[in-house]
PDB file of C-alpha atoms in Angstrom:
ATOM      1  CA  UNK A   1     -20.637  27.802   2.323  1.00 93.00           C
ATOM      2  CA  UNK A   2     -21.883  24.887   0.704  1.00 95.00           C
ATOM      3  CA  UNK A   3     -21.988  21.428   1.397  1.00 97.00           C
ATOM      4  CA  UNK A   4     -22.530  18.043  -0.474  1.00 97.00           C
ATOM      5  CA  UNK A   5     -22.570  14.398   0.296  1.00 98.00           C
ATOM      6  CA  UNK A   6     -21.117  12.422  -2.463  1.00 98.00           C
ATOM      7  CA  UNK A   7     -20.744   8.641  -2.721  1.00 98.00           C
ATOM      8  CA  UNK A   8     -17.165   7.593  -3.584  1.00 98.00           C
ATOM      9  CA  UNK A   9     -16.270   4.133  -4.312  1.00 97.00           C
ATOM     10  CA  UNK A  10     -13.075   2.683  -3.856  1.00 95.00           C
ATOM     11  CA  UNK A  11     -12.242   3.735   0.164  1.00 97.00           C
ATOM     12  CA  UNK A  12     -11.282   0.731   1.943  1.00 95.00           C
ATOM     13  CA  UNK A  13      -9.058   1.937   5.028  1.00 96.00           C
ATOM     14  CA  UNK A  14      -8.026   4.817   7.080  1.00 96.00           C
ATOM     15  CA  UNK A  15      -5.158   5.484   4.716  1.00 96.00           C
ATOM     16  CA  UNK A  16      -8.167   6.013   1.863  1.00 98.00           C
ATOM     17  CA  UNK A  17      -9.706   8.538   4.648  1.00 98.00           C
ATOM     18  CA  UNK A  18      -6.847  10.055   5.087  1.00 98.00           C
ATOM     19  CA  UNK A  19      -5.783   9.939   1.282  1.00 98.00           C
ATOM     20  CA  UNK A  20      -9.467  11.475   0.412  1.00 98.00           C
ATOM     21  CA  UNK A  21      -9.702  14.011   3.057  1.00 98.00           C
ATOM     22  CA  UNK A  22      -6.254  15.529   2.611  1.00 98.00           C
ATOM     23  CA  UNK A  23      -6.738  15.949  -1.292  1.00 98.00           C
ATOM     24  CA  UNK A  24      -9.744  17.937  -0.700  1.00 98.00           C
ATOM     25  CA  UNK A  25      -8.547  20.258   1.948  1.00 98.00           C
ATOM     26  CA  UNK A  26      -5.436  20.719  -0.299  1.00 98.00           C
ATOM     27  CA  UNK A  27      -8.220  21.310  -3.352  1.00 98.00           C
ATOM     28  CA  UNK A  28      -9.573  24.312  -0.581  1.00 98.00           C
ATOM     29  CA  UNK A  29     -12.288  22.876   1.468  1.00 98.00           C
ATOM     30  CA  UNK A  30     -13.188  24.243   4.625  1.00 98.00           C
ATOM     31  CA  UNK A  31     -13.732  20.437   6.217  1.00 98.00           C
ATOM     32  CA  UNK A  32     -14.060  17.039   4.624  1.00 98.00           C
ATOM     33  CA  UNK A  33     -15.029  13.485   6.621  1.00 98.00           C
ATOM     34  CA  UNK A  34     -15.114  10.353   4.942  1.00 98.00           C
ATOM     35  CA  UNK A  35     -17.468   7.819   6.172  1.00 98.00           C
ATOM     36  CA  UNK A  36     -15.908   4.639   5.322  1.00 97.00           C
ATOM     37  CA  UNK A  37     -18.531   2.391   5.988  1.00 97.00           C
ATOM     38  CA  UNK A  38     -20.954   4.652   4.200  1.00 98.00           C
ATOM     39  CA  UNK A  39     -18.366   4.959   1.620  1.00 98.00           C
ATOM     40  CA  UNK A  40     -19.328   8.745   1.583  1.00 98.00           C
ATOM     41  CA  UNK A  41     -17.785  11.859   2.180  1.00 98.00           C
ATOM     42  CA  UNK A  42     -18.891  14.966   3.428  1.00 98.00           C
ATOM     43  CA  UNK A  43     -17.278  18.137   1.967  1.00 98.00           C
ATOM     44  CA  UNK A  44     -18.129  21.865   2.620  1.00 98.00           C
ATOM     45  CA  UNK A  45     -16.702  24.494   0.542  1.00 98.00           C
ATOM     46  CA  UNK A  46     -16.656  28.317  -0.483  1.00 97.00           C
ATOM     47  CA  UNK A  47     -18.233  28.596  -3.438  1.00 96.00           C
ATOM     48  CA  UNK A  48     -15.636  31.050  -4.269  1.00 96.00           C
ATOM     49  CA  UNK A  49     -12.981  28.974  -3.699  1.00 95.00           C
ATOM     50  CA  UNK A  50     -14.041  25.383  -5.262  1.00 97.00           C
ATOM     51  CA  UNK A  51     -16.626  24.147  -7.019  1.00 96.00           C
ATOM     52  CA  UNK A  52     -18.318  20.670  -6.856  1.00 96.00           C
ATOM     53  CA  UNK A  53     -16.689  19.830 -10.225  1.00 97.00           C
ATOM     54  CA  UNK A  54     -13.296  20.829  -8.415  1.00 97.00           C
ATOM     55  CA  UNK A  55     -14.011  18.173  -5.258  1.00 98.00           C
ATOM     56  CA  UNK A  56     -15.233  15.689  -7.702  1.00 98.00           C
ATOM     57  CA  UNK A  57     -11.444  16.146  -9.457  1.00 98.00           C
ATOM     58  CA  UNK A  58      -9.265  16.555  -6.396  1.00 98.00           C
ATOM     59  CA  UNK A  59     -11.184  12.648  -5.215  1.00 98.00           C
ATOM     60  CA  UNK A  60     -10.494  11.125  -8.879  1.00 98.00           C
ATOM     61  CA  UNK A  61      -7.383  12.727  -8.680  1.00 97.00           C
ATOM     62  CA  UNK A  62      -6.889  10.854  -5.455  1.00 97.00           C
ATOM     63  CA  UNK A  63      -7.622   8.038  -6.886  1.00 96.00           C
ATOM     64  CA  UNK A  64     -11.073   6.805  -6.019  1.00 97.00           C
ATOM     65  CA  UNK A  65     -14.391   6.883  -8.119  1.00 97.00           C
ATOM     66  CA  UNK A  66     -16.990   9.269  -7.728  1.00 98.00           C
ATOM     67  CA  UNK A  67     -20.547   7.660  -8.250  1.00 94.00           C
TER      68      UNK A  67
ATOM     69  CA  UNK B   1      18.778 -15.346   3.199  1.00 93.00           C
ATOM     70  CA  UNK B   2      15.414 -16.138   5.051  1.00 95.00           C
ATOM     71  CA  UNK B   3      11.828 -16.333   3.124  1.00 97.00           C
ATOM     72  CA  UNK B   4       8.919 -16.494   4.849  1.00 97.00           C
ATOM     73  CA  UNK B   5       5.334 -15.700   3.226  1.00 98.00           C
ATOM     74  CA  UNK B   6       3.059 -14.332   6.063  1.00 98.00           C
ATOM     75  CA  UNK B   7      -0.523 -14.598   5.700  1.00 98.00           C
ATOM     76  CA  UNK B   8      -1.778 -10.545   6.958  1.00 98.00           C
ATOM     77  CA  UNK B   9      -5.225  -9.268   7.940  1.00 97.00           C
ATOM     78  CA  UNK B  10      -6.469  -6.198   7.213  1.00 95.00           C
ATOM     79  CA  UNK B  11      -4.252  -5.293   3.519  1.00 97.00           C
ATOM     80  CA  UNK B  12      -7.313  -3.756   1.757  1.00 96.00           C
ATOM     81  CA  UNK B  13      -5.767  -1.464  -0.612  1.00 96.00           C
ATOM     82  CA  UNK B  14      -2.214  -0.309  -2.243  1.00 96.00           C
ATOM     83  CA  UNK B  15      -1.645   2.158   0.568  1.00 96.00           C
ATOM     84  CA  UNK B  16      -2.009  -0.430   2.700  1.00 97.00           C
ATOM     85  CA  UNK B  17       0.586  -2.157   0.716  1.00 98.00           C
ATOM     86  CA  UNK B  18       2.749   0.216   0.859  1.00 98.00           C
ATOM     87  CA  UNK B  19       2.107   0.522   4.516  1.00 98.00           C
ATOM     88  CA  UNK B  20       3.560  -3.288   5.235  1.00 98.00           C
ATOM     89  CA  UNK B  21       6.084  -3.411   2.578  1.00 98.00           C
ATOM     90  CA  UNK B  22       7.778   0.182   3.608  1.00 98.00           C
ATOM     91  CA  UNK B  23       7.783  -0.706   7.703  1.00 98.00           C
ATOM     92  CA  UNK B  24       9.679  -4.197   6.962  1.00 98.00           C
ATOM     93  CA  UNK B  25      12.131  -2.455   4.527  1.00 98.00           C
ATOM     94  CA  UNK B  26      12.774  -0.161   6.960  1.00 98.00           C
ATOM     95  CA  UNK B  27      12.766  -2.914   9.850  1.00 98.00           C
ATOM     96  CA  UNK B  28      15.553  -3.977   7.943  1.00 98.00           C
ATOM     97  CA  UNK B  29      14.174  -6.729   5.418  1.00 98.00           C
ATOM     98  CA  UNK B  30      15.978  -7.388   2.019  1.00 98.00           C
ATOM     99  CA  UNK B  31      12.966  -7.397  -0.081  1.00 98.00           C
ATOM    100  CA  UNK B  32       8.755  -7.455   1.333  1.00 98.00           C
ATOM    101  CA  UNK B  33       6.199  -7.862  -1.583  1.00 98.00           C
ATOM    102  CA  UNK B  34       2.187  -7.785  -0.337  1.00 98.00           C
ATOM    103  CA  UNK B  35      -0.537  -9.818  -2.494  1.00 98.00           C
ATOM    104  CA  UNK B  36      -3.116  -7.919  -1.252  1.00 97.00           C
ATOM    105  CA  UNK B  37      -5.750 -10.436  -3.601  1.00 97.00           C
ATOM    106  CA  UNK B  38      -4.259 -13.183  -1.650  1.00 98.00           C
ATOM    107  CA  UNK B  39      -3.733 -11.428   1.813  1.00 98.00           C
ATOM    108  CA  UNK B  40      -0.234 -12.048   2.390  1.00 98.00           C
ATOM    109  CA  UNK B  41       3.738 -10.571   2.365  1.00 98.00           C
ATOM    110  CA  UNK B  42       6.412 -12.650   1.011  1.00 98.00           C
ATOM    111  CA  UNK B  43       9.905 -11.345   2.921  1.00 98.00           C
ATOM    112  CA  UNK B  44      13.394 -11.693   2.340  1.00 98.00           C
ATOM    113  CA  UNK B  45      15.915 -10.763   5.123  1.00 98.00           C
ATOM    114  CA  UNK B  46      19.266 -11.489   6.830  1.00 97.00           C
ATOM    115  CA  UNK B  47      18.906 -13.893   9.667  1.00 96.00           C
ATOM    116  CA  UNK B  48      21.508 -11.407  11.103  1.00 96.00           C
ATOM    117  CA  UNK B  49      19.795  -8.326   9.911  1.00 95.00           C
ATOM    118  CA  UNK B  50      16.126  -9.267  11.192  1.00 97.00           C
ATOM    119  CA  UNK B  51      14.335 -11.638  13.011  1.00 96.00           C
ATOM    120  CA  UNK B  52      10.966 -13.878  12.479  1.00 96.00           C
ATOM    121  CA  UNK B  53       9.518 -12.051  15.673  1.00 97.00           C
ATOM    122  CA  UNK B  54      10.893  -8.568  14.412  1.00 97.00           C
ATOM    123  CA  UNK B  55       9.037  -9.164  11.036  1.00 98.00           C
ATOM    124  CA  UNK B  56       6.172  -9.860  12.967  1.00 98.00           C
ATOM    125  CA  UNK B  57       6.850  -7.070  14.909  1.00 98.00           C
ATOM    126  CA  UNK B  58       6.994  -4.650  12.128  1.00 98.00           C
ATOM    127  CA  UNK B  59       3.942  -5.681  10.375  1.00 98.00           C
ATOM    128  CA  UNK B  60       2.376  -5.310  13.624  1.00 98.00           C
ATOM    129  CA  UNK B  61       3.616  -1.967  14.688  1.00 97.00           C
ATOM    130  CA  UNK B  62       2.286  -0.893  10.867  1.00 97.00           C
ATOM    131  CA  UNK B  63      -1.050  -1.442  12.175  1.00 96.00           C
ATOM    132  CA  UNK B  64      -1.696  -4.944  10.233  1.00 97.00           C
ATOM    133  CA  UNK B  65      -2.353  -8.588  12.519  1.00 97.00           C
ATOM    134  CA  UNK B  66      -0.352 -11.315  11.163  1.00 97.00           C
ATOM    135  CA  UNK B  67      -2.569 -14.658  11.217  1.00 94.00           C
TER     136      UNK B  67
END
């Protein structure tokens, strides 16, 4: 399993959260929590199921930036 | 036709647009546009349809305080 922090700009409510958290799970992490006030989120993965490149996607996908 | 352009707290993002304009279309308003840049809702509706207070109500029950 691995697990990164990454800083994401653009999350300004629970429906960003949500928004954020859902498109990684549905991406194939095992568990994602945003920290809004942070403005970070904290993803773990399989390694043989996504890669960091694929989180960073699935969030830009979402809409938000990832710094 | 009633307009009335209600000054919201707490719009900080499109889904939170979306939020406020979808719960007073489906309260029964005519038409609800969000400024989220200027923090308010402009809303159209049917005096006989929908209410000031159910407006209110709506915006409300979507999670949003109306100033």
């Amino acid at each position: 399993m691995e697990q990164f922090i990454l800083k994401v700009e653009g999350m300004s409510c629970g429906h960003c959260k949500a928004a954020v958290e859902t498109a990684l799970m549905e991406a194939g992490a095992q568990k994602a929590v945003v920290n809004l006030e942070a403005g970070t989120v904290d993803v773990h993965f399989d390694p043989q199921k996504l890669t960091i490149d694929g989180v960073k996607e699935a969030i830009e996908e979402a809409g938000y930036d990832v710094v």
